[in-house]
mmCIF file of C-alpha atoms in Angstrom:
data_model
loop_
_atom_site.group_PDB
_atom_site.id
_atom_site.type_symbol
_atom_site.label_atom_id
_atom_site.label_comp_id
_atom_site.label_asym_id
_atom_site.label_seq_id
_atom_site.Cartn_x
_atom_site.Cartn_y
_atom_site.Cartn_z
ATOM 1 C CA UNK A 192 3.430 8.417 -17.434
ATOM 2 C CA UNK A 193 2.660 8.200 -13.700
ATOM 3 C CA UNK A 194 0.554 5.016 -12.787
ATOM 4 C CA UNK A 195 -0.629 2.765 -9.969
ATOM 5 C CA UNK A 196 1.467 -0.990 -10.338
ATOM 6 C CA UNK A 197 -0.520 -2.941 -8.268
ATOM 7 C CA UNK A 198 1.554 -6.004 -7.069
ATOM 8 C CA UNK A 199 -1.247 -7.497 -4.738
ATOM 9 C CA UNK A 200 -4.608 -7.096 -3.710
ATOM 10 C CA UNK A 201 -5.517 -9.378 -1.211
ATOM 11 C CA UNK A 202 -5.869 -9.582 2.778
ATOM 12 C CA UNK A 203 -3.827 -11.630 5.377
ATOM 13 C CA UNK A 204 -5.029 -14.911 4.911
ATOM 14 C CA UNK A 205 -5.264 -14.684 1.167
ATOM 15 C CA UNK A 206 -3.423 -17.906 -0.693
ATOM 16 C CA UNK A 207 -5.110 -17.052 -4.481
ATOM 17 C CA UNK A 208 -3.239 -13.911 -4.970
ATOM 18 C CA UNK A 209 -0.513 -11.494 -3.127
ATOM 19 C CA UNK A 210 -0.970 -9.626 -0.062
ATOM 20 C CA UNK A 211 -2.229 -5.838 -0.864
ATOM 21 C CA UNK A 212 1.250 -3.415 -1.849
ATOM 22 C CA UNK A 213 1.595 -1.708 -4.833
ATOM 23 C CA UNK A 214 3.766 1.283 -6.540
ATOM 24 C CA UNK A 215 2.711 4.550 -7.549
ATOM 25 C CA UNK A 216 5.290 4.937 -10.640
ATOM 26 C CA UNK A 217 6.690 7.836 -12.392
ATOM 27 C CA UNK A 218 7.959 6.691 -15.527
ATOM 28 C CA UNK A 219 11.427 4.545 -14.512
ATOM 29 C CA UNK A 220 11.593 5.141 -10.817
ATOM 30 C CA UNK A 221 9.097 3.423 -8.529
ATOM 31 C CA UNK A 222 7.326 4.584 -4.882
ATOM 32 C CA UNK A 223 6.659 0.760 -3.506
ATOM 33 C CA UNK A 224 3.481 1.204 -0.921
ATOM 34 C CA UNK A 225 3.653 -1.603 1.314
ATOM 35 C CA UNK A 226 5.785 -4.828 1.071
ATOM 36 C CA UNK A 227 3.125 -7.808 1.611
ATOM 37 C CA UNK A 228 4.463 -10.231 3.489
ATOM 38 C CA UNK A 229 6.832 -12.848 1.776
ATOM 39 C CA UNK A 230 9.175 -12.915 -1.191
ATOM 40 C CA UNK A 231 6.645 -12.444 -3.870
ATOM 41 C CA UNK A 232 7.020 -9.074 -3.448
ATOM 42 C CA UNK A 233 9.782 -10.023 -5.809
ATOM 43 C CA UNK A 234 8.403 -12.338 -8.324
ATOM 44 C CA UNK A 235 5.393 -9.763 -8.725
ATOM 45 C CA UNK A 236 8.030 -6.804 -9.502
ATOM 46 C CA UNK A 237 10.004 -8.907 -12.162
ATOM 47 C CA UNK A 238 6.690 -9.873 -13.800
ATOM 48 C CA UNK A 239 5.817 -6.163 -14.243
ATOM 49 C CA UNK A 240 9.196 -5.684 -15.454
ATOM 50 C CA UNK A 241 9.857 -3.210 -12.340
ATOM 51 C CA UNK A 242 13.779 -3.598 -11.876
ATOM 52 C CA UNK A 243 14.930 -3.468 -7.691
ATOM 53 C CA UNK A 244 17.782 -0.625 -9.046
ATOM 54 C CA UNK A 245 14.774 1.930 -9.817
ATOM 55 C CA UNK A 246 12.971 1.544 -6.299
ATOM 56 C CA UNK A 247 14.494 4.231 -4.103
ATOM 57 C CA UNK A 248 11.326 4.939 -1.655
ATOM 58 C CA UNK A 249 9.177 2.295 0.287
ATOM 59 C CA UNK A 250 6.404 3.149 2.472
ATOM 60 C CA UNK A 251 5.429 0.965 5.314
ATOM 61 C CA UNK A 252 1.996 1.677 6.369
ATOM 62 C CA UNK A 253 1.739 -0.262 9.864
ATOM 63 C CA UNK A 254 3.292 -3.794 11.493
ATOM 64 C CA UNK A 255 1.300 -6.313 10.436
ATOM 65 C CA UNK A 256 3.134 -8.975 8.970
ATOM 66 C CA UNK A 257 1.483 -9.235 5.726
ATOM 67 C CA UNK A 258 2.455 -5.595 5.206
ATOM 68 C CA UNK A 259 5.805 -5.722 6.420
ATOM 69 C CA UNK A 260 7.649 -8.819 5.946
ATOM 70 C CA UNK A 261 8.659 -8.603 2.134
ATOM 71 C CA UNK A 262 10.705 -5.509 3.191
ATOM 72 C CA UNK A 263 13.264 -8.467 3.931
ATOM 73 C CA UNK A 264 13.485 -9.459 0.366
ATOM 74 C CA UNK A 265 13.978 -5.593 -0.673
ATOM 75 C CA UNK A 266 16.349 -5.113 1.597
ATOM 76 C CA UNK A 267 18.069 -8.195 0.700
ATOM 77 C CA UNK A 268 17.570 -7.083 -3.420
ATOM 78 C CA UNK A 269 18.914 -3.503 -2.819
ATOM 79 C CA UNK A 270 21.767 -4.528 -0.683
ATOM 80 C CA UNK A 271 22.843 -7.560 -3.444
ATOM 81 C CA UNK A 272 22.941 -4.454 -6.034
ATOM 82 C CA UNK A 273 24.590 -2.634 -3.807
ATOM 83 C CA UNK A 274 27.309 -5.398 -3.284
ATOM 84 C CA UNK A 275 27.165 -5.921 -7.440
ATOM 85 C CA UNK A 276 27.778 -2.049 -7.924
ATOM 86 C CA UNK A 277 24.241 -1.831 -9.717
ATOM 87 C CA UNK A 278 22.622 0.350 -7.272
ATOM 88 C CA UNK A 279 22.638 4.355 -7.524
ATOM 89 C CA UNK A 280 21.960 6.359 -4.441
ATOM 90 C CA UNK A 281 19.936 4.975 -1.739
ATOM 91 C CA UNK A 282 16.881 3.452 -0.186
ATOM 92 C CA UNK A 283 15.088 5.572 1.770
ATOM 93 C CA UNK A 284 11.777 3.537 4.106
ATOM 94 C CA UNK A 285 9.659 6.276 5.279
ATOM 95 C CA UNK A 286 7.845 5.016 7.943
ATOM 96 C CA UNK A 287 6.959 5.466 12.331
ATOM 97 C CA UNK A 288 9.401 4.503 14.454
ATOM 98 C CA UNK A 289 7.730 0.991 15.788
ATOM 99 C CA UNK A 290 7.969 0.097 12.089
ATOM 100 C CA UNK A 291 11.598 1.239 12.122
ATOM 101 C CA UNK A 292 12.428 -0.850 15.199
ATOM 102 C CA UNK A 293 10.709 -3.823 13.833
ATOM 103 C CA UNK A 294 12.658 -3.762 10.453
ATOM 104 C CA UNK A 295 15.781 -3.405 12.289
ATOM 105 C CA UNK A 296 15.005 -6.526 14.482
ATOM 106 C CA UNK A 297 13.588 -8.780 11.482
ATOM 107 C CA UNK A 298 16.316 -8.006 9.714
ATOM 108 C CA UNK A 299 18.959 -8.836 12.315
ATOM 109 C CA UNK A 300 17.510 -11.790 12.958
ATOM 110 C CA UNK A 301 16.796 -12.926 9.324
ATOM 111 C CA UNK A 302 19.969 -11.313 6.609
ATOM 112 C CA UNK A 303 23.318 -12.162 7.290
ATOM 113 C CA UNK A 304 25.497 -9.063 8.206
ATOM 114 C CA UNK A 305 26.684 -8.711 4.470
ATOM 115 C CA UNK A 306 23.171 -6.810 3.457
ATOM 116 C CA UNK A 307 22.491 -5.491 7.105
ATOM 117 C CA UNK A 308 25.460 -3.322 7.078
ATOM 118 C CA UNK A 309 23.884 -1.162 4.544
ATOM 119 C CA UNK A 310 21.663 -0.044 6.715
ATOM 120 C CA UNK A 311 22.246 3.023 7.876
ATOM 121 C CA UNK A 312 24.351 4.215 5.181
ATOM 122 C CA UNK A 313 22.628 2.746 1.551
ATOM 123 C CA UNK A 314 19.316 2.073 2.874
ATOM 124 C CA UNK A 315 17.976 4.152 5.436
ATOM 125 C CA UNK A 316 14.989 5.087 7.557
ATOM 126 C CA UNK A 317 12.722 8.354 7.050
ATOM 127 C CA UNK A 318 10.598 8.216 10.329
ATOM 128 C CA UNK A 319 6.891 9.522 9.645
ATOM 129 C CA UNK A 320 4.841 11.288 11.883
ATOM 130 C CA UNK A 321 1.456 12.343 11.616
ATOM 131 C CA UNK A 322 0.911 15.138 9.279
ATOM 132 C CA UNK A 323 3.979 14.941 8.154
ATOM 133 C CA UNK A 324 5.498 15.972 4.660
ATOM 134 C CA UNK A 325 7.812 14.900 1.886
ATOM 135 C CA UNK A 326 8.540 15.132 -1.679
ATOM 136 C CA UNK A 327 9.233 11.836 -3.336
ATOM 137 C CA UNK A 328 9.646 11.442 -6.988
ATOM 138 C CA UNK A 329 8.617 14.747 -7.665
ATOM 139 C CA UNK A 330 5.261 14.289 -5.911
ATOM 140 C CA UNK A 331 4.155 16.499 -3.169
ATOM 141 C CA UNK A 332 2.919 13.714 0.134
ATOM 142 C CA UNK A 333 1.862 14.194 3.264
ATOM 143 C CA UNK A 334 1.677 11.070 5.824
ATOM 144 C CA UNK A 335 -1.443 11.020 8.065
ATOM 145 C CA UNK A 336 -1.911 8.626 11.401
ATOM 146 C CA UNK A 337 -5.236 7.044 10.047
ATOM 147 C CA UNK A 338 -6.542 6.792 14.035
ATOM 148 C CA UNK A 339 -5.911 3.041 13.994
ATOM 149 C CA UNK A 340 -7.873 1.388 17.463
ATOM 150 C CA UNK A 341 -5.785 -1.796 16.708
ATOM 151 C CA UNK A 342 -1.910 -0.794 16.053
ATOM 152 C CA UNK A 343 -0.747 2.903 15.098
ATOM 153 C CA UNK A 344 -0.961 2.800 11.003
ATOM 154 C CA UNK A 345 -0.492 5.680 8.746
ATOM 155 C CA UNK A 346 -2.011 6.646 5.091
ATOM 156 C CA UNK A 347 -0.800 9.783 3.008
ATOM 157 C CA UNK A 348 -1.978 11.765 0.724
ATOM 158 C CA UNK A 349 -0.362 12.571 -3.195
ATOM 159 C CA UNK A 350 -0.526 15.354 -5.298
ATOM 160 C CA UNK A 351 0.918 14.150 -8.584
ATOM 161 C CA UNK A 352 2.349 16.256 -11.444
ATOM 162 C CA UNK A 353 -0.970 16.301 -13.172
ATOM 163 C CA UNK A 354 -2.277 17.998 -10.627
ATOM 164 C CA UNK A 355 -4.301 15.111 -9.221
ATOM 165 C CA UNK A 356 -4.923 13.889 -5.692
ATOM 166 C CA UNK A 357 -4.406 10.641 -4.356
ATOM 167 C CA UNK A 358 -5.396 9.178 -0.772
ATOM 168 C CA UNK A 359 -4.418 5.900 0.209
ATOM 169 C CA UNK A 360 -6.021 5.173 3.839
ATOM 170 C CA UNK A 361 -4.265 2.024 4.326
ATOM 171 C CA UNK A 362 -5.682 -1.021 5.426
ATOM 172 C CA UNK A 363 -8.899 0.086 7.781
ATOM 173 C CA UNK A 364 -11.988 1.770 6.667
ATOM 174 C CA UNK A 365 -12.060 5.973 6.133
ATOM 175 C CA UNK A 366 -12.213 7.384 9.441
ATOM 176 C CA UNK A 367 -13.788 10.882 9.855
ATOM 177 C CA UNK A 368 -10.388 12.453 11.145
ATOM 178 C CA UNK A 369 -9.047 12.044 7.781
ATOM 179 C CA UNK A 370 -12.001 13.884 5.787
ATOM 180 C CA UNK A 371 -9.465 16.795 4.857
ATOM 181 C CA UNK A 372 -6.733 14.207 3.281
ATOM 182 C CA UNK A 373 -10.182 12.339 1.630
ATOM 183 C CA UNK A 374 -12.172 14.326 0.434
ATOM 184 C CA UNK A 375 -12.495 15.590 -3.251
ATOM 185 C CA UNK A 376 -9.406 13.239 -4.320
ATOM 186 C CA UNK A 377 -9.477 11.850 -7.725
ATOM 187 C CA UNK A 378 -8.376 8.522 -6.241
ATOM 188 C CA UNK A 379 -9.018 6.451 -2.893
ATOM 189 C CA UNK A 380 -7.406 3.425 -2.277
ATOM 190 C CA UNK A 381 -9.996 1.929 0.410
ATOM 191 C CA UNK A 382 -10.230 -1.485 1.442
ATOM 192 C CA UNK A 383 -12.947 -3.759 1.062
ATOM 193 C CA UNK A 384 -13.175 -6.672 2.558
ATOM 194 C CA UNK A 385 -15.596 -8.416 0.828
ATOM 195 C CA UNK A 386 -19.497 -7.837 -0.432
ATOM 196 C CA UNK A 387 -21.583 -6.701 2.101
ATOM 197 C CA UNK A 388 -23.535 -9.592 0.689
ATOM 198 C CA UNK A 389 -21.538 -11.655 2.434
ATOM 199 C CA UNK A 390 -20.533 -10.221 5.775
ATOM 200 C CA UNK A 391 -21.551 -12.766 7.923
ATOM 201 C CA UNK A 392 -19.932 -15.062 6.058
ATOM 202 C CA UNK A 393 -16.247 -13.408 6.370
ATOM 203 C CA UNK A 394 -17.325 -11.029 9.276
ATOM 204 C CA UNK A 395 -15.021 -7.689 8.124
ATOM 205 C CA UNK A 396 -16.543 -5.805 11.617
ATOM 206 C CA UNK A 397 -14.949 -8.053 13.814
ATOM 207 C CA UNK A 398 -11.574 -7.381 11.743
ATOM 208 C CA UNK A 399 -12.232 -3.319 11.679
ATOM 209 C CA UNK A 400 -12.619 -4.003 7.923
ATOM 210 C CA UNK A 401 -15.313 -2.682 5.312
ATOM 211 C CA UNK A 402 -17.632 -4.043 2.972
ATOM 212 C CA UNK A 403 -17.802 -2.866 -0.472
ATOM 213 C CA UNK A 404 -21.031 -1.154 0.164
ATOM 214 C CA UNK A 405 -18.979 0.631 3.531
ATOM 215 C CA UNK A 406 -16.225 1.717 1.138
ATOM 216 C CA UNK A 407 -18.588 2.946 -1.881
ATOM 217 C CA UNK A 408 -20.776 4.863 0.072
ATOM 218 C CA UNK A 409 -17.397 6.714 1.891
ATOM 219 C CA UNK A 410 -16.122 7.865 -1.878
ATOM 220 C CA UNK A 411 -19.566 9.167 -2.604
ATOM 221 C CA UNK A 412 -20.088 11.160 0.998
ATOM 222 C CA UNK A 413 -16.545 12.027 -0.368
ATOM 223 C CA UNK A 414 -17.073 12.914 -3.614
ATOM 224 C CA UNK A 415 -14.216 11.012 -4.900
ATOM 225 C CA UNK A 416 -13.764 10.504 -8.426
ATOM 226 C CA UNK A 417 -12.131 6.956 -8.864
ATOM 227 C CA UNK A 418 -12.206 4.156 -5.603
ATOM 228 C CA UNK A 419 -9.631 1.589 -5.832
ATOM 229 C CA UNK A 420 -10.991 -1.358 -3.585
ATOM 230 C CA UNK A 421 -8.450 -3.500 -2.111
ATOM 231 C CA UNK A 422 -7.085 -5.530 0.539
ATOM 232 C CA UNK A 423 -10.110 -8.568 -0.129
ATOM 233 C CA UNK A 424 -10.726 -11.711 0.526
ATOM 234 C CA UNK A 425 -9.627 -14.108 -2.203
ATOM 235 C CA UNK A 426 -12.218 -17.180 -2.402
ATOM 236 C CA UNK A 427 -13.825 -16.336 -5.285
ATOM 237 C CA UNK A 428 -11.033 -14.689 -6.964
ATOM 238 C CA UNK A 429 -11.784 -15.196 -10.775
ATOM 239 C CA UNK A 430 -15.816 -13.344 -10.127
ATOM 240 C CA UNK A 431 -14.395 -10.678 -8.169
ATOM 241 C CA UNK A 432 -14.129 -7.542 -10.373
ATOM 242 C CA UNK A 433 -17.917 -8.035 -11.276
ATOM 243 C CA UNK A 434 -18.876 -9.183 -8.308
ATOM 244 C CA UNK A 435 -17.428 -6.414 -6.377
ATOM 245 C CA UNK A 436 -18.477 -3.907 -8.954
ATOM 246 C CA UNK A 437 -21.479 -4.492 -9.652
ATOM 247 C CA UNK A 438 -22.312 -4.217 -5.260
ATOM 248 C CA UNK A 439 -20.444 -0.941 -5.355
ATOM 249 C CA UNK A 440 -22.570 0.203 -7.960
ATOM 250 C CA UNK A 441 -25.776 0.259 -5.792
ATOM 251 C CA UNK A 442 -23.942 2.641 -3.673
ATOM 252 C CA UNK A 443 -21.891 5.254 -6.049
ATOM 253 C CA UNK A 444 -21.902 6.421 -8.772
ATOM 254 C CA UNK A 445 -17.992 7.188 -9.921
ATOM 255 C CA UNK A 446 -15.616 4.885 -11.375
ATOM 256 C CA UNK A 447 -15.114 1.707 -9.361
ATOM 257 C CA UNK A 448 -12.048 0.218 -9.705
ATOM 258 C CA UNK A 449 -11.427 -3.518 -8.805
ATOM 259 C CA UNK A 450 -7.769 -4.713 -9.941
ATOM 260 C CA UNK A 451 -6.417 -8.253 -9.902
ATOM 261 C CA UNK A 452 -2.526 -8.554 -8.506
ATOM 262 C CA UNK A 453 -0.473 -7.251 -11.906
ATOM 263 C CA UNK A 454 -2.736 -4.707 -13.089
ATOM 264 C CA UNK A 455 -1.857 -1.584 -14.027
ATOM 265 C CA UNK A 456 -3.936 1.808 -13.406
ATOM 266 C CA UNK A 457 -3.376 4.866 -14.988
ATOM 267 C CA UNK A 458 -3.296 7.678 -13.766
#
């Protein structure tokens, strides 16, 4: 059963829930999407009962620490398995090669030479470039530079067994350059924010964020089927789904999705 684990859904600053990663699954083994940016990238894979042993692919999407950080604590995880003789194969990051550098120099700095010596050898880089292609767990993906104007990011695209597409544009709002890996998908992860409601309040523009009305009215130019909205503000956490829903509403009509960190979509 292939489904979307999402482990958190919140922006930078957030302190009610995680920072925005998730894993696209496919049955035991897990593609992780993102790291968020401390160790609760851990605590939020135990509680979905996602063991460390059956992640073998990470994507990092761009530099920003509350994307990359927690890659620490799964390097760290894998490499303790690996020492314990509980870890098959190996860890493969796909990401650019600023990402790469930065990984390398975090974790220099950070792990003690015991779990950095895997590197290279157990857990090892896959550097992306734009357009790019790979198969991972059986799903056809294609990486795409999302035209960033703040720090080079990438999104890809998925074509999973059932024949269904997925776009995740990372953590900036759909840009016209990727209409080809956008449009007509079954599901788009887009960020949002907050309620357009309330943008002068938490001022997404200024950030290069969206709104929920921005992202809703980009899946129905699309004609997406399903918009995942992610990557929010957290301060009023518990009315979210609605809240967020029922905005989106005004400006789409497909299946709005609003998760809460744990959730589980399928797919």
């Amino acid at each position: 059963m292939e489904s979307i684990n999402i482990l958190g859904t919140g922006s930078a600053m957030v302190t009610k829930c995680y920072n925005t990663c998730f894993t696209i699954s496919n049955g035991d083994e897990h593609f992780l999407v993102d790291t968020g940016g401390g160790n609760t990238i851990l605590s939020n894979l135990e509680k979905l009962d996602i063991n460390i042993n059956r992640i073998h692919n990470v994507f990092i999407s761009h530099r920003h620490n509350d994307h990359i950080s927690g890659i620490v604590w799964i390097i760290r995880a894998v490499a303790q398995q690996i020492i314990n003789d509980n870890y098959n194969g190996i860890l493969t990051i796909y990401c650019h090669k600023d990402n790469i550098d930065a990984i390398n120099t975090i974790t220099s700095l950070l792990l003690d030479k015991k779990f950095t010596k895997y590197i290279g050898t157990r857990i090892v880089f896959n550097e992306i470039y734009d357009k790019c292609k790979f198969t991972i767990l059986d799903w056809n993906i294609q990486f795409f530079d999302i035209r960033s104007t703040k720090q080079l990011q990438f999104g890809f695209n998925a074509i999973l067994k059932s024949g269904k597409k997925l776009t995740f544009l990372g953590d900036e709002p759909y840009n016209k350059e990727s209409f080809e890996y956008a449009n007509n998908v079954d599901y788009l992860l887009h960020e949002a924010f907050c309620l357009y409601s309330e943008k002068d309040i938490f001022k997404p523009y200024e950030k290069h964020h969206a709104t929920v009305k921005d992202a809703c009215e980009n899946a129905s130019s699309l004609n997406v089927h399903n918009i995942i909205l992610l990557h929010t503000e957290d301060k009023n956490i518990l009315n979210r789904k609605k809240l967020y829903t029922d905005e989106g509403k005004n400006f789409y009509s497909g299946n709005i999705i609003v998760p809460d960190d744990l959730d589980i979509i399928k797919l």
